[in-house]
mmCIF file with all atom_site columns, C-alpha atoms in Angstrom:
data_model
loop_
_atom_site.group_PDB
_atom_site.id
_atom_site.type_symbol
_atom_site.label_atom_id
_atom_site.label_alt_id
_atom_site.label_comp_id
_atom_site.label_asym_id
_atom_site.label_entity_id
_atom_site.label_seq_id
_atom_site.pdbx_PDB_ins_code
_atom_site.Cartn_x
_atom_site.Cartn_y
_atom_site.Cartn_z
_atom_site.occupancy
_atom_site.B_iso_or_equiv
_atom_site.pdbx_formal_charge
_atom_site.auth_seq_id
_atom_site.auth_comp_id
_atom_site.auth_asym_id
_atom_site.auth_atom_id
_atom_site.pdbx_PDB_model_num
ATOM 1   C CA . VAL A 1 1   ? -4.390  5.066   20.987 1.00 92.00 ? 1   VAL A CA 1
ATOM 2   C CA . THR A 1 2   ? -6.355  1.897   21.211 1.00 94.00 ? 2   THR A CA 1
ATOM 3   C CA . GLN A 1 3   ? -7.377  -0.062  17.974 1.00 95.00 ? 3   GLN A CA 1
ATOM 4   C CA . ILE A 1 4   ? -10.434 -2.519  18.073 1.00 92.00 ? 4   ILE A CA 1
ATOM 5   C CA . PRO A 1 5   ? -10.257 -5.578  16.866 1.00 92.00 ? 5   PRO A CA 1
ATOM 6   C CA . ALA A 1 6   ? -6.549  -6.553  18.017 1.00 93.00 ? 6   ALA A CA 1
ATOM 7   C CA . ALA A 1 7   ? -6.903  -9.156  14.761 1.00 95.00 ? 7   ALA A CA 1
ATOM 8   C CA . LEU A 1 8   ? -9.486  -9.509  12.396 1.00 94.00 ? 8   LEU A CA 1
ATOM 9   C CA . SER A 1 9   ? -10.124 -12.311 9.535  1.00 96.00 ? 9   SER A CA 1
ATOM 10  C CA . VAL A 1 10  ? -12.188 -11.622 6.372  1.00 95.00 ? 10  VAL A CA 1
ATOM 11  C CA . PRO A 1 11  ? -13.074 -13.272 2.964  1.00 96.00 ? 11  PRO A CA 1
ATOM 12  C CA . GLU A 1 12  ? -11.622 -11.590 -0.239 1.00 97.00 ? 12  GLU A CA 1
ATOM 13  C CA . GLY A 1 13  ? -14.654 -8.890  -1.457 1.00 96.00 ? 13  GLY A CA 1
ATOM 14  C CA . GLU A 1 14  ? -15.811 -7.932  1.753  1.00 96.00 ? 14  GLU A CA 1
ATOM 15  C CA . ASN A 1 15  ? -16.100 -4.572  2.830  1.00 96.00 ? 15  ASN A CA 1
ATOM 16  C CA . LEU A 1 16  ? -14.363 -3.852  6.561  1.00 94.00 ? 16  LEU A CA 1
ATOM 17  C CA . VAL A 1 17  ? -13.580 -1.324  8.972  1.00 96.00 ? 17  VAL A CA 1
ATOM 18  C CA . LEU A 1 18  ? -10.650 -0.583  11.324 1.00 96.00 ? 18  LEU A CA 1
ATOM 19  C CA . ASN A 1 19  ? -11.228 1.429   14.354 1.00 96.00 ? 19  ASN A CA 1
ATOM 20  C CA . CYS A 1 20  ? -9.037  3.889   16.139 1.00 96.00 ? 20  CYS A CA 1
ATOM 21  C CA . SER A 1 21  ? -9.775  5.665   19.539 1.00 96.00 ? 21  SER A CA 1
ATOM 22  C CA . PHE A 1 22  ? -7.803  8.247   21.603 1.00 93.00 ? 22  PHE A CA 1
ATOM 23  C CA . THR A 1 23  ? -7.884  10.797  24.731 1.00 88.00 ? 23  THR A CA 1
ATOM 24  C CA . ASP A 1 24  ? -6.530  13.578  23.462 1.00 76.00 ? 24  ASP A CA 1
ATOM 25  C CA . SER A 1 25  ? -9.067  15.792  21.243 1.00 71.00 ? 25  SER A CA 1
ATOM 26  C CA . ALA A 1 26  ? -6.400  18.853  20.938 1.00 76.00 ? 26  ALA A CA 1
ATOM 27  C CA . ILE A 1 27  ? -4.685  15.831  18.326 1.00 84.00 ? 27  ILE A CA 1
ATOM 28  C CA . TYR A 1 28  ? -3.234  18.215  15.377 1.00 83.00 ? 28  TYR A CA 1
ATOM 29  C CA . ASN A 1 29  ? -3.496  15.319  12.966 1.00 87.00 ? 29  ASN A CA 1
ATOM 30  C CA . LEU A 1 30  ? -3.658  11.930  13.070 1.00 90.00 ? 30  LEU A CA 1
ATOM 31  C CA . GLN A 1 31  ? -2.135  8.925   10.511 1.00 91.00 ? 31  GLN A CA 1
ATOM 32  C CA . TRP A 1 32  ? -2.713  5.732   8.737  1.00 95.00 ? 32  TRP A CA 1
ATOM 33  C CA . PHE A 1 33  ? -0.235  3.298   8.543  1.00 95.00 ? 33  PHE A CA 1
ATOM 34  C CA . ARG A 1 34  ? 0.622   0.009   6.730  1.00 96.00 ? 34  ARG A CA 1
ATOM 35  C CA . GLN A 1 35  ? 2.965   -2.757  8.575  1.00 95.00 ? 35  GLN A CA 1
ATOM 36  C CA . ASP A 1 36  ? 4.199   -5.383  6.415  1.00 93.00 ? 36  ASP A CA 1
ATOM 37  C CA . PRO A 1 37  ? 5.863   -8.423  8.193  1.00 87.00 ? 37  PRO A CA 1
ATOM 38  C CA . GLY A 1 38  ? 9.585   -7.136  8.739  1.00 82.00 ? 38  GLY A CA 1
ATOM 39  C CA . LYS A 1 39  ? 8.922   -4.331  7.198  1.00 84.00 ? 39  LYS A CA 1
ATOM 40  C CA . GLY A 1 40  ? 9.156   -0.637  8.018  1.00 87.00 ? 40  GLY A CA 1
ATOM 41  C CA . LEU A 1 41  ? 5.549   1.226   7.946  1.00 92.00 ? 41  LEU A CA 1
ATOM 42  C CA . THR A 1 42  ? 4.248   2.609   4.850  1.00 92.00 ? 42  THR A CA 1
ATOM 43  C CA . SER A 1 43  ? 1.828   5.663   5.483  1.00 91.00 ? 43  SER A CA 1
ATOM 44  C CA . LEU A 1 44  ? -1.191  4.972   3.771  1.00 94.00 ? 44  LEU A CA 1
ATOM 45  C CA . LEU A 1 45  ? -3.861  8.187   4.854  1.00 93.00 ? 45  LEU A CA 1
ATOM 46  C CA . LEU A 1 46  ? -3.103  11.884  6.746  1.00 90.00 ? 46  LEU A CA 1
ATOM 47  C CA . ILE A 1 47  ? -5.925  13.289  8.396  1.00 90.00 ? 47  ILE A CA 1
ATOM 48  C CA . GLN A 1 48  ? -5.175  17.136  8.973  1.00 87.00 ? 48  GLN A CA 1
ATOM 49  C CA . SER A 1 49  ? -7.644  18.483  12.423 1.00 86.00 ? 49  SER A CA 1
ATOM 50  C CA . SER A 1 50  ? -9.380  20.625  10.139 1.00 88.00 ? 50  SER A CA 1
ATOM 51  C CA . GLN A 1 51  ? -10.101 17.476  7.870  1.00 90.00 ? 51  GLN A CA 1
ATOM 52  C CA . ARG A 1 52  ? -13.206 14.932  8.668  1.00 92.00 ? 52  ARG A CA 1
ATOM 53  C CA . GLU A 1 53  ? -11.699 12.393  6.449  1.00 94.00 ? 53  GLU A CA 1
ATOM 54  C CA . GLN A 1 54  ? -9.808  11.167  3.636  1.00 93.00 ? 54  GLN A CA 1
ATOM 55  C CA . THR A 1 55  ? -8.984  8.756   0.772  1.00 95.00 ? 55  THR A CA 1
ATOM 56  C CA . SER A 1 56  ? -7.328  7.212   -1.378 1.00 93.00 ? 56  SER A CA 1
ATOM 57  C CA . GLY A 1 57  ? -8.543  4.602   -4.257 1.00 95.00 ? 57  GLY A CA 1
ATOM 58  C CA . ARG A 1 58  ? -10.368 2.011   -1.590 1.00 96.00 ? 58  ARG A CA 1
ATOM 59  C CA . LEU A 1 59  ? -9.433  2.869   1.715  1.00 97.00 ? 59  LEU A CA 1
ATOM 60  C CA . ASN A 1 60  ? -10.967 6.272   3.033  1.00 97.00 ? 60  ASN A CA 1
ATOM 61  C CA . ALA A 1 61  ? -10.115 7.314   6.792  1.00 96.00 ? 61  ALA A CA 1
ATOM 62  C CA . SER A 1 62  ? -12.611 9.802   8.684  1.00 96.00 ? 62  SER A CA 1
ATOM 63  C CA . LEU A 1 63  ? -11.770 11.302  12.044 1.00 94.00 ? 63  LEU A CA 1
ATOM 64  C CA . ASP A 1 64  ? -13.939 12.893  14.360 1.00 93.00 ? 64  ASP A CA 1
ATOM 65  C CA . LYS A 1 65  ? -12.261 14.539  17.146 1.00 89.00 ? 65  LYS A CA 1
ATOM 66  C CA . SER A 1 66  ? -15.079 15.483  19.401 1.00 89.00 ? 66  SER A CA 1
ATOM 67  C CA . SER A 1 67  ? -15.198 11.469  20.293 1.00 91.00 ? 67  SER A CA 1
ATOM 68  C CA . GLY A 1 68  ? -11.709 10.078  19.813 1.00 92.00 ? 68  GLY A CA 1
ATOM 69  C CA . ARG A 1 69  ? -12.154 8.308   17.116 1.00 95.00 ? 69  ARG A CA 1
ATOM 70  C CA . SER A 1 70  ? -10.716 7.456   13.776 1.00 96.00 ? 70  SER A CA 1
ATOM 71  C CA . THR A 1 71  ? -11.627 5.027   11.234 1.00 97.00 ? 71  THR A CA 1
ATOM 72  C CA . LEU A 1 72  ? -10.611 2.946   8.024  1.00 97.00 ? 72  LEU A CA 1
ATOM 73  C CA . TYR A 1 73  ? -12.524 1.776   5.677  1.00 97.00 ? 73  TYR A CA 1
ATOM 74  C CA . ILE A 1 74  ? -11.296 -0.911  3.087  1.00 97.00 ? 74  ILE A CA 1
ATOM 75  C CA . ALA A 1 75  ? -13.682 -1.632  0.292  1.00 97.00 ? 75  ALA A CA 1
ATOM 76  C CA . ALA A 1 76  ? -13.506 -4.838  -1.695 1.00 97.00 ? 76  ALA A CA 1
ATOM 77  C CA . SER A 1 77  ? -10.811 -6.306  0.589  1.00 97.00 ? 77  SER A CA 1
ATOM 78  C CA . GLN A 1 78  ? -7.842  -7.889  -1.106 1.00 97.00 ? 78  GLN A CA 1
ATOM 79  C CA . PRO A 1 79  ? -5.656  -10.749 0.364  1.00 96.00 ? 79  PRO A CA 1
ATOM 80  C CA . GLY A 1 80  ? -2.938  -8.481  -1.041 1.00 96.00 ? 80  GLY A CA 1
ATOM 81  C CA . ASP A 1 81  ? -4.438  -6.131  1.930  1.00 97.00 ? 81  ASP A CA 1
ATOM 82  C CA . SER A 1 82  ? -3.252  -8.823  4.512  1.00 97.00 ? 82  SER A CA 1
ATOM 83  C CA . ALA A 1 83  ? -0.973  -6.645  6.466  1.00 97.00 ? 83  ALA A CA 1
ATOM 84  C CA . THR A 1 84  ? -0.794  -4.993  10.165 1.00 96.00 ? 84  THR A CA 1
ATOM 85  C CA . TYR A 1 85  ? -2.406  -1.313  10.227 1.00 97.00 ? 85  TYR A CA 1
ATOM 86  C CA . LEU A 1 86  ? -1.724  0.988   12.937 1.00 96.00 ? 86  LEU A CA 1
ATOM 87  C CA . CYS A 1 87  ? -3.152  4.843   13.543 1.00 94.00 ? 87  CYS A CA 1
ATOM 88  C CA . ALA A 1 88  ? -0.711  7.191   14.973 1.00 91.00 ? 88  ALA A CA 1
ATOM 89  C CA . VAL A 1 89  ? -2.321  10.187  16.554 1.00 90.00 ? 89  VAL A CA 1
ATOM 90  C CA . GLY A 1 90  ? -0.089  13.692  15.967 1.00 84.00 ? 90  GLY A CA 1
ATOM 91  C CA . GLU A 1 91  ? -0.154  15.838  19.020 1.00 76.00 ? 91  GLU A CA 1
ATOM 92  C CA . ASN A 1 92  ? 2.863   19.031  19.459 1.00 64.00 ? 92  ASN A CA 1
ATOM 93  C CA . TYR A 1 93  ? 2.321   20.219  16.247 1.00 62.00 ? 93  TYR A CA 1
ATOM 94  C CA . GLY A 1 94  ? 2.247   16.716  14.660 1.00 54.00 ? 94  GLY A CA 1
ATOM 95  C CA . GLN A 1 95  ? 6.013   15.651  14.984 1.00 62.00 ? 95  GLN A CA 1
ATOM 96  C CA . ASN A 1 96  ? 5.961   13.474  17.644 1.00 71.00 ? 96  ASN A CA 1
ATOM 97  C CA . PHE A 1 97  ? 3.299   10.284  16.992 1.00 79.00 ? 97  PHE A CA 1
ATOM 98  C CA . VAL A 1 98  ? 1.805   8.629   19.035 1.00 86.00 ? 98  VAL A CA 1
ATOM 99  C CA . PHE A 1 99  ? 1.092   5.091   17.879 1.00 91.00 ? 99  PHE A CA 1
ATOM 100 C CA . GLY A 1 100 ? -2.072  1.870   18.200 1.00 93.00 ? 100 GLY A CA 1
ATOM 101 C CA . PRO A 1 101 ? -1.091  -0.811  18.367 1.00 93.00 ? 101 PRO A CA 1
ATOM 102 C CA . GLY A 1 102 ? -2.799  -2.396  15.447 1.00 95.00 ? 102 GLY A CA 1
ATOM 103 C CA . THR A 1 103 ? -4.909  -4.431  14.049 1.00 96.00 ? 103 THR A CA 1
ATOM 104 C CA . ARG A 1 104 ? -3.906  -7.809  11.974 1.00 96.00 ? 104 ARG A CA 1
ATOM 105 C CA . LEU A 1 105 ? -6.065  -8.488  9.302  1.00 97.00 ? 105 LEU A CA 1
ATOM 106 C CA . SER A 1 106 ? -5.889  -11.438 7.367  1.00 97.00 ? 106 SER A CA 1
ATOM 107 C CA . VAL A 1 107 ? -8.125  -11.167 3.740  1.00 97.00 ? 107 VAL A CA 1
ATOM 108 C CA . LEU A 1 108 ? -8.604  -15.121 3.038  1.00 95.00 ? 108 LEU A CA 1
ATOM 109 C CA . PRO A 1 109 ? -8.629  -15.397 -0.876 1.00 93.00 ? 109 PRO A CA 1
ATOM 110 C CA . ASP B 2 1   ? 15.031  9.153   -3.829 1.00 66.00 ? 1   ASP B CA 1
ATOM 111 C CA . ALA B 2 2   ? 16.041  5.867   -2.553 1.00 79.00 ? 2   ALA B CA 1
ATOM 112 C CA . GLY B 2 3   ? 13.739  6.250   0.502  1.00 92.00 ? 3   GLY B CA 1
ATOM 113 C CA . VAL B 2 4   ? 14.928  6.092   4.498  1.00 95.00 ? 4   VAL B CA 1
ATOM 114 C CA . ILE B 2 5   ? 17.902  4.163   4.705  1.00 96.00 ? 5   ILE B CA 1
ATOM 115 C CA . GLN B 2 6   ? 18.719  1.943   8.170  1.00 97.00 ? 6   GLN B CA 1
ATOM 116 C CA . SER B 2 7   ? 21.736  -0.368  8.883  1.00 96.00 ? 7   SER B CA 1
ATOM 117 C CA . PRO B 2 8   ? 22.611  -2.827  9.142  1.00 96.00 ? 8   PRO B CA 1
ATOM 118 C CA . ARG B 2 9   ? 19.242  -4.628  8.474  1.00 95.00 ? 9   ARG B CA 1
ATOM 119 C CA . HIS B 2 10  ? 20.283  -7.244  11.760 1.00 96.00 ? 10  HIS B CA 1
ATOM 120 C CA . GLU B 2 11  ? 22.357  -7.301  14.297 1.00 96.00 ? 11  GLU B CA 1
ATOM 121 C CA . VAL B 2 12  ? 22.743  -9.628  16.900 1.00 97.00 ? 12  VAL B CA 1
ATOM 122 C CA . THR B 2 13  ? 24.783  -8.854  19.929 1.00 96.00 ? 13  THR B CA 1
ATOM 123 C CA . GLU B 2 14  ? 26.594  -9.613  23.121 1.00 96.00 ? 14  GLU B CA 1
ATOM 124 C CA . MET B 2 15  ? 25.003  -8.225  26.630 1.00 96.00 ? 15  MET B CA 1
ATOM 125 C CA . GLY B 2 16  ? 27.539  -5.499  27.283 1.00 96.00 ? 16  GLY B CA 1
ATOM 126 C CA . GLN B 2 17  ? 28.672  -4.871  23.865 1.00 97.00 ? 17  GLN B CA 1
ATOM 127 C CA . GLU B 2 18  ? 27.994  -1.209  22.002 1.00 97.00 ? 18  GLU B CA 1
ATOM 128 C CA . VAL B 2 19  ? 25.695  -1.260  19.268 1.00 97.00 ? 19  VAL B CA 1
ATOM 129 C CA . THR B 2 20  ? 25.731  1.601   16.492 1.00 98.00 ? 20  THR B CA 1
ATOM 130 C CA . LEU B 2 21  ? 22.216  1.672   14.387 1.00 98.00 ? 21  LEU B CA 1
ATOM 131 C CA . ARG B 2 22  ? 22.634  3.897   11.364 1.00 98.00 ? 22  ARG B CA 1
ATOM 132 C CA . CYS B 2 23  ? 19.857  5.944   9.402  1.00 98.00 ? 23  CYS B CA 1
ATOM 133 C CA . LYS B 2 24  ? 19.989  7.832   6.396  1.00 98.00 ? 24  LYS B CA 1
ATOM 134 C CA . PRO B 2 25  ? 17.256  9.921   5.916  1.00 96.00 ? 25  PRO B CA 1
ATOM 135 C CA . ILE B 2 26  ? 15.407  11.323  2.599  1.00 95.00 ? 26  ILE B CA 1
ATOM 136 C CA . SER B 2 27  ? 17.316  14.250  1.169  1.00 94.00 ? 27  SER B CA 1
ATOM 137 C CA . GLY B 2 28  ? 15.532  17.425  1.911  1.00 92.00 ? 28  GLY B CA 1
ATOM 138 C CA . HIS B 2 29  ? 13.292  16.016  4.738  1.00 93.00 ? 29  HIS B CA 1
ATOM 139 C CA . ASP B 2 30  ? 14.150  18.023  8.018  1.00 91.00 ? 30  ASP B CA 1
ATOM 140 C CA . TYR B 2 31  ? 12.804  15.820  10.642 1.00 90.00 ? 31  TYR B CA 1
ATOM 141 C CA . LEU B 2 32  ? 14.035  13.139  11.891 1.00 92.00 ? 32  LEU B CA 1
ATOM 142 C CA . PHE B 2 33  ? 12.439  10.541  14.221 1.00 92.00 ? 33  PHE B CA 1
ATOM 143 C CA . TRP B 2 34  ? 14.256  6.863   15.386 1.00 95.00 ? 34  TRP B CA 1
ATOM 144 C CA . TYR B 2 35  ? 11.212  4.596   17.166 1.00 95.00 ? 35  TYR B CA 1
ATOM 145 C CA . ARG B 2 36  ? 11.461  0.915   19.095 1.00 96.00 ? 36  ARG B CA 1
ATOM 146 C CA . GLN B 2 37  ? 8.854   -1.790  18.476 1.00 94.00 ? 37  GLN B CA 1
ATOM 147 C CA . THR B 2 38  ? 8.309   -4.896  20.278 1.00 92.00 ? 38  THR B CA 1
ATOM 148 C CA . MET B 2 39  ? 5.328   -6.866  21.168 1.00 87.00 ? 39  MET B CA 1
ATOM 149 C CA . MET B 2 40  ? 5.212   -5.803  24.389 1.00 88.00 ? 40  MET B CA 1
ATOM 150 C CA . ARG B 2 41  ? 5.481   -1.926  24.153 1.00 88.00 ? 41  ARG B CA 1
ATOM 151 C CA . GLY B 2 42  ? 4.296   -1.640  20.454 1.00 89.00 ? 42  GLY B CA 1
ATOM 152 C CA . LEU B 2 43  ? 6.037   0.782   18.716 1.00 91.00 ? 43  LEU B CA 1
ATOM 153 C CA . GLU B 2 44  ? 7.469   3.977   21.005 1.00 91.00 ? 44  GLU B CA 1
ATOM 154 C CA . LEU B 2 45  ? 9.045   7.335   19.939 1.00 90.00 ? 45  LEU B CA 1
ATOM 155 C CA . LEU B 2 46  ? 12.443  7.824   21.439 1.00 94.00 ? 46  LEU B CA 1
ATOM 156 C CA . ILE B 2 47  ? 14.004  10.970  20.015 1.00 93.00 ? 47  ILE B CA 1
ATOM 157 C CA . TYR B 2 48  ? 13.362  13.705  16.916 1.00 91.00 ? 48  TYR B CA 1
ATOM 158 C CA . PHE B 2 49  ? 15.436  15.843  15.567 1.00 92.00 ? 49  PHE B CA 1
ATOM 159 C CA . ASN B 2 50  ? 14.626  19.026  13.435 1.00 90.00 ? 50  ASN B CA 1
ATOM 160 C CA . ASN B 2 51  ? 17.312  20.615  11.271 1.00 92.00 ? 51  ASN B CA 1
ATOM 161 C CA . ASN B 2 52  ? 19.643  18.174  12.716 1.00 94.00 ? 52  ASN B CA 1
ATOM 162 C CA . VAL B 2 53  ? 19.079  19.333  16.281 1.00 94.00 ? 53  VAL B CA 1
ATOM 163 C CA . PRO B 2 54  ? 17.544  17.280  19.111 1.00 93.00 ? 54  PRO B CA 1
ATOM 164 C CA . ILE B 2 55  ? 14.205  18.794  19.978 1.00 88.00 ? 55  ILE B CA 1
ATOM 165 C CA . ASP B 2 56  ? 12.649  15.699  22.140 1.00 85.00 ? 56  ASP B CA 1
ATOM 166 C CA . ASP B 2 57  ? 14.807  12.933  23.528 1.00 90.00 ? 57  ASP B CA 1
ATOM 167 C CA . SER B 2 58  ? 12.213  12.210  26.418 1.00 87.00 ? 58  SER B CA 1
ATOM 168 C CA . GLY B 2 59  ? 11.174  8.826   25.089 1.00 89.00 ? 59  GLY B CA 1
ATOM 169 C CA . MET B 2 60  ? 14.539  7.694   25.508 1.00 92.00 ? 60  MET B CA 1
ATOM 170 C CA . PRO B 2 61  ? 15.020  4.508   28.073 1.00 86.00 ? 61  PRO B CA 1
ATOM 171 C CA . GLU B 2 62  ? 18.050  5.913   30.055 1.00 85.00 ? 62  GLU B CA 1
ATOM 172 C CA . ASP B 2 63  ? 21.546  6.709   29.462 1.00 90.00 ? 63  ASP B CA 1
ATOM 173 C CA . ARG B 2 64  ? 22.693  3.983   28.152 1.00 95.00 ? 64  ARG B CA 1
ATOM 174 C CA . PHE B 2 65  ? 20.806  5.064   24.952 1.00 96.00 ? 65  PHE B CA 1
ATOM 175 C CA . SER B 2 66  ? 22.514  8.399   23.078 1.00 97.00 ? 66  SER B CA 1
ATOM 176 C CA . ALA B 2 67  ? 21.388  9.331   19.241 1.00 97.00 ? 67  ALA B CA 1
ATOM 177 C CA . LYS B 2 68  ? 23.086  11.521  17.233 1.00 97.00 ? 68  LYS B CA 1
ATOM 178 C CA . MET B 2 69  ? 22.656  13.900  13.327 1.00 97.00 ? 69  MET B CA 1
ATOM 179 C CA . PRO B 2 70  ? 25.943  15.036  12.808 1.00 96.00 ? 70  PRO B CA 1
ATOM 180 C CA . ASN B 2 71  ? 24.828  16.607  9.059  1.00 95.00 ? 71  ASN B CA 1
ATOM 181 C CA . ALA B 2 72  ? 21.564  16.488  7.515  1.00 95.00 ? 72  ALA B CA 1
ATOM 182 C CA . SER B 2 73  ? 22.061  13.319  5.690  1.00 95.00 ? 73  SER B CA 1
ATOM 183 C CA . PHE B 2 74  ? 23.548  11.009  8.856  1.00 96.00 ? 74  PHE B CA 1
ATOM 184 C CA . SER B 2 75  ? 21.992  9.988   12.022 1.00 98.00 ? 75  SER B CA 1
ATOM 185 C CA . THR B 2 76  ? 23.322  7.440   14.708 1.00 98.00 ? 76  THR B CA 1
ATOM 186 C CA . LEU B 2 77  ? 21.357  5.782   17.243 1.00 98.00 ? 77  LEU B CA 1
ATOM 187 C CA . LYS B 2 78  ? 23.827  3.949   19.677 1.00 97.00 ? 78  LYS B CA 1
ATOM 188 C CA . ILE B 2 79  ? 23.459  2.006   23.287 1.00 97.00 ? 79  ILE B CA 1
ATOM 189 C CA . GLN B 2 80  ? 26.171  1.340   25.457 1.00 96.00 ? 80  GLN B CA 1
ATOM 190 C CA . PRO B 2 81  ? 26.213  -0.797  26.863 1.00 96.00 ? 81  PRO B CA 1
ATOM 191 C CA . SER B 2 82  ? 23.238  -2.564  25.635 1.00 96.00 ? 82  SER B CA 1
ATOM 192 C CA . GLU B 2 83  ? 21.091  -5.295  27.317 1.00 96.00 ? 83  GLU B CA 1
ATOM 193 C CA . PRO B 2 84  ? 18.452  -8.284  26.135 1.00 96.00 ? 84  PRO B CA 1
ATOM 194 C CA . ARG B 2 85  ? 16.164  -6.071  27.165 1.00 95.00 ? 85  ARG B CA 1
ATOM 195 C CA . ASP B 2 86  ? 17.227  -3.458  24.597 1.00 96.00 ? 86  ASP B CA 1
ATOM 196 C CA . SER B 2 87  ? 16.661  -6.385  22.117 1.00 97.00 ? 87  SER B CA 1
ATOM 197 C CA . ALA B 2 88  ? 13.608  -4.760  19.022 1.00 96.00 ? 88  ALA B CA 1
ATOM 198 C CA . VAL B 2 89  ? 13.101  -3.682  15.585 1.00 96.00 ? 89  VAL B CA 1
ATOM 199 C CA . TYR B 2 90  ? 14.954  -0.002  15.527 1.00 97.00 ? 90  TYR B CA 1
ATOM 200 C CA . PHE B 2 91  ? 12.967  1.868   12.825 1.00 96.00 ? 91  PHE B CA 1
ATOM 201 C CA . CYS B 2 92  ? 14.332  5.621   11.918 1.00 96.00 ? 92  CYS B CA 1
ATOM 202 C CA . ALA B 2 93  ? 12.041  7.720   9.828  1.00 92.00 ? 93  ALA B CA 1
ATOM 203 C CA . SER B 2 94  ? 11.695  11.640  8.287  1.00 92.00 ? 94  SER B CA 1
ATOM 204 C CA . SER B 2 95  ? 9.050   14.617  7.359  1.00 89.00 ? 95  SER B CA 1
ATOM 205 C CA . LEU B 2 96  ? 9.472   17.079  5.762  1.00 86.00 ? 96  LEU B CA 1
ATOM 206 C CA . GLY B 2 97  ? 8.396   20.648  7.882  1.00 76.00 ? 97  GLY B CA 1
ATOM 207 C CA . HIS B 2 98  ? 5.794   20.320  9.969  1.00 59.00 ? 98  HIS B CA 1
ATOM 208 C CA . ARG B 2 99  ? 3.115   22.291  7.940  1.00 46.00 ? 99  ARG B CA 1
ATOM 209 C CA . GLY B 2 100 ? 0.944   20.766  5.378  1.00 41.00 ? 100 GLY B CA 1
ATOM 210 C CA . ALA B 2 101 ? 1.749   17.353  5.019  1.00 53.00 ? 101 ALA B CA 1
ATOM 211 C CA . ASN B 2 102 ? 3.406   15.246  7.902  1.00 70.00 ? 102 ASN B CA 1
ATOM 212 C CA . ILE B 2 103 ? 3.470   12.502  6.440  1.00 82.00 ? 103 ILE B CA 1
ATOM 213 C CA . GLN B 2 104 ? 6.455   10.091  7.529  1.00 86.00 ? 104 GLN B CA 1
ATOM 214 C CA . TYR B 2 105 ? 8.392   7.659   5.573  1.00 90.00 ? 105 TYR B CA 1
ATOM 215 C CA . PHE B 2 106 ? 10.382  5.164   7.538  1.00 92.00 ? 106 PHE B CA 1
ATOM 216 C CA . GLY B 2 107 ? 13.324  2.545   6.903  1.00 94.00 ? 107 GLY B CA 1
ATOM 217 C CA . ALA B 2 108 ? 12.697  -0.852  6.706  1.00 92.00 ? 108 ALA B CA 1
ATOM 218 C CA . GLY B 2 109 ? 14.385  -1.362  10.247 1.00 95.00 ? 109 GLY B CA 1
ATOM 219 C CA . THR B 2 110 ? 17.260  -3.058  12.495 1.00 96.00 ? 110 THR B CA 1
ATOM 220 C CA . ARG B 2 111 ? 16.512  -5.670  14.019 1.00 96.00 ? 111 ARG B CA 1
ATOM 221 C CA . LEU B 2 112 ? 17.979  -6.269  17.077 1.00 97.00 ? 112 LEU B CA 1
ATOM 222 C CA . SER B 2 113 ? 19.014  -9.301  19.215 1.00 97.00 ? 113 SER B CA 1
ATOM 223 C CA . VAL B 2 114 ? 21.280  -9.044  22.311 1.00 97.00 ? 114 VAL B CA 1
ATOM 224 C CA . LEU B 2 115 ? 22.204  -12.061 23.971 1.00 96.00 ? 115 LEU B CA 1
#
């Protein structure tokens, strides 16, 4: 599982896209997490393999199994969105997650 | 619910000592996961349990690592003897079933430093 870019810095208010790529098209599901410095992970969105996207507030995640890609779209970014975002691919009926290295996002006021 | 609770939050020990990390999952969750996070390797799954039974421990790095889940509300990850390369943040997570949403809820982690 790979994530691009590794780090991203944007001014407040911008819309942005984080990318996640995986090689196994037979995934069970895919989950996006947020990790704040020194903290655990917080689940943002979970997409089942039969779904194409999930939305929660300003966040929208898409899944394209055939191309092995998922994107996390953040609308109208805010400084509070600054964190590391990790995607995790669910294998083995969703009980084994393989994590990407994360994208470190900084939203500047 | 208070969420997944891990203790201690920080642990500093000397090489060769035994280290025990503790986790209390969310009440009612039937899956429990132990992860390790390092700068070099990112987040790695070590082992997971279903209904207190270890299902997959292929991520456990070596025999120095062991994990137990004596009941539905408690799990331990033990390192004996500890080595400096074990220094990392160890996370515990729990989830409810594998049908429907598999959202994993993470604890705050234990930062382990082995000197």
